[in-house]
Amino acid sequence: MAADLRIITLPEAEVPAGLKLRVAELQDLAWPGPPGPSAAPVHDPALRPLSMLLLDGARVVAALDVLSKEIVHAGRTYAASGLSTVVTDPACRGLGHGRRLVAAARATARERGADLGLFTCDRELRGFYESAGWECLPGAVLVGGTAEDPFPSDREGFDKVTMAAFFTARAERHRADFPHRRIALHPGTVDRLW
């Protein structure tokens, strides 16, 4: 394996059906849901979902989606992107494939004009994301859902940390506005928290 590794990046709606089905199968292994994978879009189109797949030949070994929207935080508007549905084929874990894809997604978010990257992950995955260039925002809480029906990352039963990257000089100048704060992400009702 690894002789023919390559990353493809496409809008979620343009991912070929066969690849979309394989990604859905991997997601079902990671987060079991109703029986049978679906090739339907996973994300709200308003978040401009961008799918990134790490392929070994025709085999999907890792996949994720980059979601993007404007947020207002501490009185400033930022173009924000975050990672969602990060998954690696269980047979390929521990080989650096997920890290490679997550690092590529960070670079892609920057290249596509995001001021900053923000997302949550399970606390035990913090080191994995840090090894791919992301940093933990201590005490930060992402508030998903909508303003009328918020879905915060510090909900009872969650054990999440907020990961970030500051891509632009403007975001970097205001980095102190983010730790130990509630950040209104509000991606909507489909992607309640990316």
XYZ file of N, CA and C in Angstrom:
582
model
N 0.847 -1.180 0.000
C 0.000 0.000 0.000
C 0.888 1.237 0.000
N 0.294 2.379 -0.256
C 0.899 3.707 -0.199
C 1.666 4.076 -1.457
N 1.725 3.190 -2.436
C 2.424 3.541 -3.666
C 1.639 4.549 -4.485
N 0.322 4.504 -4.397
C -0.523 5.345 -5.237
C -1.413 6.263 -4.391
N -0.890 6.772 -3.265
C -1.683 7.639 -2.392
C -1.835 9.015 -3.017
N -3.066 9.505 -3.028
C -3.319 10.853 -3.534
C -4.569 11.395 -2.847
N -4.628 12.716 -2.750
C -5.789 13.383 -2.155
C -6.597 14.003 -3.282
N -7.906 13.748 -3.255
C -8.790 14.465 -4.167
C -9.671 15.387 -3.325
N -9.940 16.552 -3.869
C -10.739 17.576 -3.190
C -11.825 18.025 -4.148
N -13.074 17.832 -3.732
C -14.229 18.178 -4.566
C -15.354 18.714 -3.698
N -16.195 19.593 -4.245
C -17.425 19.912 -3.528
C -18.173 18.601 -3.245
N -18.763 18.502 -2.066
C -19.444 17.260 -1.667
C -20.394 16.757 -2.752
N -21.142 17.648 -3.380
C -22.131 17.254 -4.387
C -21.495 16.660 -5.642
N -20.188 16.874 -5.844
C -19.515 16.385 -7.051
C -18.694 15.121 -6.827
N -18.698 14.582 -5.616
C -17.962 13.348 -5.355
C -18.661 12.210 -6.102
N -17.931 11.432 -6.906
C -18.552 10.330 -7.639
C -19.290 9.375 -6.703
N -20.389 8.832 -7.172
C -21.286 8.006 -6.352
C -20.560 6.843 -5.679
N -19.668 6.171 -6.387
C -18.962 5.032 -5.797
C -18.086 5.439 -4.630
N -17.381 6.555 -4.779
C -16.545 7.046 -3.685
C -17.404 7.538 -2.525
N -18.499 8.203 -2.857
C -19.403 8.700 -1.818
C -19.956 7.541 -0.985
N -20.275 6.445 -1.652
C -20.794 5.270 -0.959
C -19.732 4.680 -0.039
N -18.483 4.605 -0.498
C -17.405 4.068 0.337
C -17.159 4.959 1.553
N -17.204 6.267 1.363
C -17.053 7.181 2.500
C -18.195 6.966 3.490
N -19.413 6.819 2.982
C -20.571 6.585 3.855
C -20.403 5.274 4.637
N -19.831 4.273 4.012
C -19.585 3.001 4.718
C -18.575 3.199 5.845
N -17.510 3.971 5.583
C -16.523 4.253 6.633
C -17.149 5.057 7.770
N -17.984 6.036 7.418
C -18.654 6.838 8.443
C -19.588 5.973 9.274
N -20.246 5.022 8.631
C -21.156 4.131 9.357
C -20.383 3.244 10.334
N -19.165 2.855 9.966
C -18.330 2.078 10.895
C -17.945 2.928 12.102
N -17.624 4.196 11.854
C -17.197 5.089 12.930
C -18.359 5.549 13.800
N -19.491 5.855 13.178
C -20.664 6.378 13.885
C -21.890 5.608 13.423
N -22.109 4.413 13.968
C -23.237 3.598 13.504
C -24.562 4.345 13.625
N -25.350 4.219 12.593
C -26.664 4.847 12.554
C -27.675 3.854 12.027
N -28.696 4.351 11.348
C -29.674 3.441 10.757
C -28.980 2.479 9.795
N -29.514 1.264 9.632
C -28.871 0.272 8.777
C -28.673 0.772 7.348
N -27.526 0.408 6.786
C -27.245 0.701 5.377
C -26.709 2.084 5.156
N -25.533 2.174 4.497
C -24.978 3.496 4.193
C -25.802 4.205 3.125
N -25.684 5.507 3.110
C -26.401 6.326 2.136
C -25.389 7.137 1.341
N -25.669 7.339 0.078
C -24.793 8.177 -0.750
C -25.319 9.605 -0.821
N -26.339 9.941 -0.022
C -26.922 11.286 -0.017
C -25.932 12.275 0.607
N -26.044 13.563 0.281
C -25.172 14.561 0.922
C -25.334 14.528 2.436
N -24.245 14.736 3.112
C -24.225 14.679 4.565
C -24.455 16.058 5.180
N -24.037 17.106 4.472
C -23.985 18.443 5.052
C -24.941 19.424 4.392
N -25.213 20.498 5.127
C -26.024 21.599 4.622
C -25.249 22.286 3.493
N -25.830 22.383 2.299
C -25.128 23.033 1.180
C -24.733 24.479 1.476
N -25.444 25.149 2.396
C -25.114 26.539 2.739
C -23.718 26.650 3.365
N -23.183 25.529 3.872
C -21.854 25.531 4.492
C -20.751 25.197 3.489
N -21.114 25.168 2.210
C -20.167 24.926 1.116
C -19.264 23.728 1.401
N -19.864 22.548 1.674
C -19.047 21.387 2.046
C -18.080 20.977 0.942
N -16.843 20.835 1.346
C -15.769 20.434 0.452
C -15.250 19.095 0.960
N -15.377 18.058 0.151
C -14.931 16.725 0.554
C -13.480 16.525 0.153
N -12.716 15.953 1.085
C -11.323 15.603 0.815
C -11.165 14.118 1.106
N -10.684 13.384 0.113
C -10.527 11.946 0.238
C -9.072 11.580 -0.033
N -8.513 10.750 0.818
C -7.192 10.192 0.596
C -7.400 8.808 0.005
N -6.934 8.647 -1.220
C -7.137 7.402 -1.945
C -5.828 6.651 -2.090
N -5.912 5.334 -2.002
C -4.813 4.448 -2.362
C -5.313 3.686 -3.577
N -4.930 4.128 -4.754
C -5.544 3.602 -5.971
C -6.986 4.072 -5.987
N -7.919 3.117 -5.994
C -9.344 3.451 -5.971
C -9.940 3.315 -4.573
N -9.144 2.913 -3.610
C -9.625 2.665 -2.250
C -9.586 3.939 -1.416
N -10.680 4.246 -0.732
C -10.726 5.385 0.193
C -10.113 4.931 1.510
N -8.986 5.544 1.898
C -8.368 5.181 3.172
C -8.673 6.196 4.271
N -9.012 7.419 3.886
C -9.406 8.442 4.864
C -10.239 9.493 4.138
N -11.120 10.136 4.889
C -11.984 11.164 4.297
C -12.372 12.170 5.372
N -12.681 13.368 4.915
C -13.209 14.409 5.793
C -13.907 15.438 4.929
N -14.613 16.329 5.581
C -15.251 17.447 4.896
C -14.833 18.732 5.585
N -14.642 19.763 4.777
C -14.354 21.106 5.283
C -15.619 21.930 5.076
N -16.140 22.474 6.169
C -17.342 23.308 6.120
C -16.928 24.755 6.375
N -17.640 25.691 5.747
C -17.236 27.096 5.844
C -18.439 28.018 5.968
N -18.253 29.071 6.732
C -19.266 30.118 6.868
C -18.638 31.328 7.539
N -19.318 32.443 7.481
C -18.879 33.626 8.223
C -19.420 33.538 9.640
N -18.594 33.953 10.579
C -19.038 34.061 11.965
C -18.728 35.463 12.452
N -19.440 35.876 13.489
C -19.152 37.141 14.156
C -18.728 36.789 15.572
N -17.542 37.262 15.948
C -17.032 36.978 17.281
C -16.318 38.223 17.794
N -16.639 38.616 19.015
C -16.047 39.801 19.655
C -16.174 41.026 18.747
N -17.325 41.119 18.049
C -17.612 42.279 17.222
C -16.929 42.290 15.861
N -16.247 41.191 15.506
C -15.557 41.116 14.212
C -16.098 39.948 13.398
N -16.152 40.131 12.081
C -16.613 39.075 11.183
C -15.403 38.342 10.624
N -15.483 37.018 10.648
C -14.403 36.173 10.143
C -14.959 35.135 9.183
N -14.173 34.801 8.164
C -14.450 33.637 7.333
C -13.864 32.442 8.082
N -14.738 31.537 8.503
C -14.308 30.385 9.305
C -14.544 29.090 8.541
N -13.627 28.167 8.703
C -13.777 26.821 8.163
C -13.483 25.832 9.270
N -14.096 24.674 9.188
C -13.858 23.644 10.193
C -13.951 22.266 9.587
N -13.394 21.303 10.296
C -13.401 19.920 9.843
C -14.636 19.204 10.368
N -15.121 18.293 9.550
C -16.277 17.495 9.928
C -16.104 16.087 9.371
N -16.719 15.136 10.026
C -16.768 13.732 9.587
C -15.393 13.198 9.189
N -14.395 13.427 10.028
C -13.046 12.909 9.783
C -13.050 11.418 10.099
N -12.657 10.615 9.126
C -12.696 9.165 9.312
C -11.551 8.518 8.539
N -10.991 7.455 9.125
C -9.958 6.648 8.472
C -10.412 5.203 8.485
N -10.163 4.504 7.401
C -10.472 3.077 7.312
C -9.798 2.373 8.494
N -10.548 1.602 9.296
C -9.949 0.936 10.458
C -8.722 0.089 10.094
N -8.702 -0.495 8.912
C -7.567 -1.318 8.492
C -6.330 -0.487 8.182
N -6.496 0.834 8.075
C -5.383 1.725 7.701
C -4.987 2.669 8.821
N -5.540 2.488 10.003
C -5.212 3.393 11.104
C -3.791 3.159 11.597
N -3.202 4.216 12.119
C -1.851 4.127 12.656
C -0.766 4.264 11.614
N -1.133 4.562 10.380
C -0.162 4.677 9.294
C 0.095 6.130 8.887
N -0.546 7.071 9.584
C -0.341 8.487 9.279
C -1.268 9.045 8.212
N -2.195 8.217 7.709
C -3.079 8.683 6.643
C -4.033 9.770 7.118
N -4.653 9.568 8.283
C -5.564 10.575 8.819
C -4.847 11.887 9.080
N -3.657 11.804 9.664
C -2.863 13.009 9.951
C -2.536 13.740 8.655
N -2.150 13.004 7.634
C -1.826 13.623 6.341
C -3.039 14.375 5.788
N -4.214 13.756 5.876
C -5.413 14.381 5.330
C -5.834 15.591 6.159
N -5.742 15.487 7.472
C -6.114 16.605 8.352
C -5.171 17.791 8.144
N -3.881 17.525 7.955
C -2.930 18.606 7.673
C -3.234 19.237 6.316
N -3.589 18.416 5.341
C -3.940 18.945 4.013
C -5.202 19.796 4.091
N -6.150 19.396 4.928
C -7.391 20.169 5.081
C -7.096 21.530 5.704
N -6.171 21.570 6.628
C -5.770 22.850 7.240
C -5.214 23.772 6.155
N -4.322 23.244 5.323
C -3.745 24.040 4.235
C -4.818 24.468 3.237
N -5.752 23.591 2.951
C -6.831 23.904 2.004
C -7.713 25.028 2.533
N -8.052 24.981 3.816
C -8.884 26.039 4.405
C -8.182 27.390 4.264
N -6.895 27.408 4.538
C -6.114 28.650 4.408
C -6.107 29.122 2.957
N -5.821 28.207 2.033
C -5.740 28.556 0.612
C -7.071 29.059 0.064
N -8.167 28.603 0.623
C -9.485 28.996 0.139
C -10.006 30.254 0.819
N -9.165 30.914 1.590
C -9.521 32.231 2.107
C -10.093 32.299 3.505
N -10.026 31.215 4.268
C -10.516 31.285 5.647
C -9.587 32.169 6.477
N -10.188 32.970 7.351
C -9.398 33.728 8.322
C -8.916 32.808 9.431
N -9.787 31.875 9.782
C -9.451 30.963 10.864
C -10.165 29.635 10.675
N -9.617 28.630 11.322
C -10.242 27.316 11.357
C -10.695 27.033 12.769
N -11.875 26.462 12.900
C -12.445 26.124 14.202
C -13.244 24.844 14.085
N -13.070 23.938 15.025
C -13.916 22.749 15.104
C -13.714 22.121 16.470
N -14.558 21.186 16.804
C -14.410 20.460 18.051
C -14.020 19.023 17.747
N -13.396 18.400 18.735
C -13.101 16.981 18.646
C -13.193 16.388 20.042
N -13.270 15.074 20.098
C -13.236 14.405 21.391
C -11.889 14.707 22.051
N -11.913 14.897 23.353
C -10.709 15.297 24.092
C -9.520 14.379 23.801
N -9.765 13.082 23.685
C -8.650 12.154 23.482
C -8.018 12.273 22.088
N -8.651 13.002 21.169
C -8.092 13.194 19.829
C -7.289 14.493 19.699
N -7.212 15.242 20.775
C -6.503 16.532 20.738
C -5.081 16.382 20.196
N -4.326 15.443 20.712
C -2.940 15.250 20.282
C -2.824 14.910 18.809
N -3.766 14.122 18.319
C -3.777 13.780 16.899
C -3.895 15.041 16.049
N -4.864 15.906 16.376
C -5.053 17.129 15.589
C -3.885 18.095 15.761
N -3.330 18.169 16.974
C -2.159 19.029 17.175
C -0.984 18.548 16.331
N -0.841 17.245 16.175
C 0.267 16.711 15.370
C 0.109 17.053 13.891
N -1.099 17.466 13.489
C -1.360 17.854 12.095
C -1.403 19.370 11.928
N -0.952 20.122 12.964
C -0.824 21.569 12.833
C -1.923 22.406 13.458
N -2.942 21.771 14.043
C -4.004 22.517 14.707
C -3.588 22.779 16.147
N -4.225 23.754 16.793
C -3.938 24.018 18.197
C -5.230 24.012 18.998
N -5.100 23.654 20.260
C -6.263 23.644 21.148
C -6.496 25.054 21.684
N -7.768 25.460 21.705
C -8.147 26.741 22.308
C -8.653 26.440 23.718
N -7.847 26.638 24.737
C -8.263 26.265 26.081
C -9.534 26.994 26.508
N -10.464 26.222 27.055
C -11.692 26.786 27.598
C -12.682 27.304 26.574
N -12.370 27.236 25.291
C -13.292 27.749 24.265
C -14.422 26.748 24.050
N -15.608 27.280 23.840
C -16.801 26.472 23.580
C -17.393 26.937 22.253
N -17.552 26.017 21.313
C -18.263 26.349 20.077
C -19.744 26.161 20.328
N -20.524 27.139 19.929
C -21.971 27.054 20.090
C -22.560 26.809 18.701
N -23.017 25.599 18.504
C -23.594 25.206 17.227
C -25.087 25.438 17.207
N -25.762 24.680 16.336
C -27.198 24.847 16.173
C -27.512 26.210 15.591
N -28.522 26.835 16.142
C -28.926 28.175 15.718
C -28.994 29.065 16.958
N -29.150 30.366 16.748
C -29.279 31.273 17.891
C -30.517 30.933 18.708
N -31.583 30.489 18.012
C -32.833 30.148 18.694
C -32.779 28.772 19.359
N -31.947 27.875 18.830
C -31.826 26.509 19.351
C -30.340 26.147 19.404
N -29.604 26.736 20.375
C -28.160 26.531 20.428
C -27.774 25.098 20.802
N -26.614 24.680 20.333
C -26.073 23.344 20.583
C -24.594 23.512 20.952
N -24.315 23.807 22.237
C -22.937 24.100 22.638
C -22.093 22.835 22.806
N -20.799 22.998 22.579
C -19.891 21.859 22.689
C -19.594 21.468 24.132
N -20.064 22.236 25.101
C -19.888 21.857 26.505
C -21.171 21.274 27.106
N -22.013 20.741 26.239
C -23.247 20.096 26.715
C -22.909 18.963 27.678
N -23.817 18.671 28.577
C -23.634 17.555 29.489
C -23.446 16.270 28.679
N -22.472 15.493 29.057
C -22.192 14.242 28.369
C -21.176 14.355 27.251
N -20.861 15.590 26.838
C -19.832 15.797 25.821
C -18.489 15.926 26.528
N -17.444 15.510 25.878
C -16.094 15.741 26.382
C -15.276 16.235 25.198
N -15.558 17.463 24.785
C -14.978 18.039 23.580
C -13.964 19.123 23.919
N -13.023 19.312 23.006
C -12.130 20.465 23.042
C -12.286 21.183 21.708
N -11.967 22.463 21.709
C -12.050 23.264 20.489
C -10.656 23.413 19.909
N -10.537 23.072 18.630
C -9.277 23.176 17.904
C -9.355 24.383 16.973
N -8.195 24.979 16.698
C -8.192 26.205 15.887
C -6.910 26.347 15.087
N -6.986 27.222 14.111
C -5.830 27.704 13.356
C -6.138 29.141 12.970
N -5.161 30.015 13.099
C -5.313 31.428 12.755
C -4.528 31.671 11.473
N -5.256 31.841 10.372
C -4.632 31.880 9.054
C -4.209 33.274 8.601
N -4.980 34.279 8.944
C -4.687 35.621 8.450
C -4.062 36.467 9.550
N -3.379 37.526 9.133
C -2.770 38.444 10.102
C -3.846 39.042 11.013
N -4.999 39.342 10.452
C -6.095 39.916 11.242
C -6.567 38.935 12.312
N -6.760 37.673 11.935
C -7.172 36.664 12.918
C -6.094 36.484 13.978
N -4.853 36.470 13.557
C -3.732 36.310 14.497
C -3.691 37.475 15.488
N -3.936 38.686 15.013
C -3.938 39.863 15.904
C -4.986 39.739 17.006
N -6.077 39.054 16.696
C -7.188 38.968 17.656
C -7.316 37.578 18.280
N -6.257 36.807 18.227
C -6.283 35.441 18.760
C -6.684 35.408 20.234
N -6.332 36.450 21.004
C -6.660 36.485 22.437
C -8.165 36.553 22.686
N -8.953 36.865 21.658
C -10.410 36.925 21.806
C -11.061 35.543 21.845
N -10.310 34.469 21.591
C -10.918 33.151 21.412
C -10.800 32.184 22.592
N -9.651 32.054 23.267
C -9.610 31.119 24.402
C -10.576 31.547 25.506
N -11.127 30.553 26.181
C -12.020 30.767 27.328
C -13.230 31.625 26.972
N -13.704 31.470 25.763
C -14.887 32.205 25.295
C -15.878 31.251 24.661
N -17.126 31.679 24.596
C -18.154 30.978 23.827
C -18.134 31.604 22.430
N -18.019 30.777 21.428
C -17.897 31.237 20.042
C -19.148 30.799 19.287
N -19.931 31.769 18.836
C -21.193 31.478 18.143
C -20.902 31.021 16.719
N -20.890 29.724 16.522
C -20.671 29.142 15.199
C -21.988 29.086 14.429
N -23.024 28.593 15.078
C -24.384 28.502 14.523
C -24.431 28.038 13.063
N -23.996 26.783 12.812
C -24.041 26.277 11.433
C -25.428 25.837 10.980
N -26.401 25.804 11.879
C -27.764 25.460 11.478
C -28.263 24.178 12.109
N -29.294 23.621 11.500
C -29.947 22.443 12.080
C -29.491 21.128 11.465
N -28.824 21.165 10.308
C -28.317 19.932 9.695
C -26.968 19.576 10.322
N -26.039 20.492 10.251
C -24.714 20.327 10.864
C -24.739 21.098 12.171
N -25.312 20.507 13.178
C -25.524 21.259 14.417
C -24.216 21.702 15.049
N -23.176 20.925 14.846
C -21.851 21.287 15.372
C -20.845 20.591 14.471
N -19.975 21.382 13.832
C -19.014 20.704 12.953
C -17.771 20.368 13.700
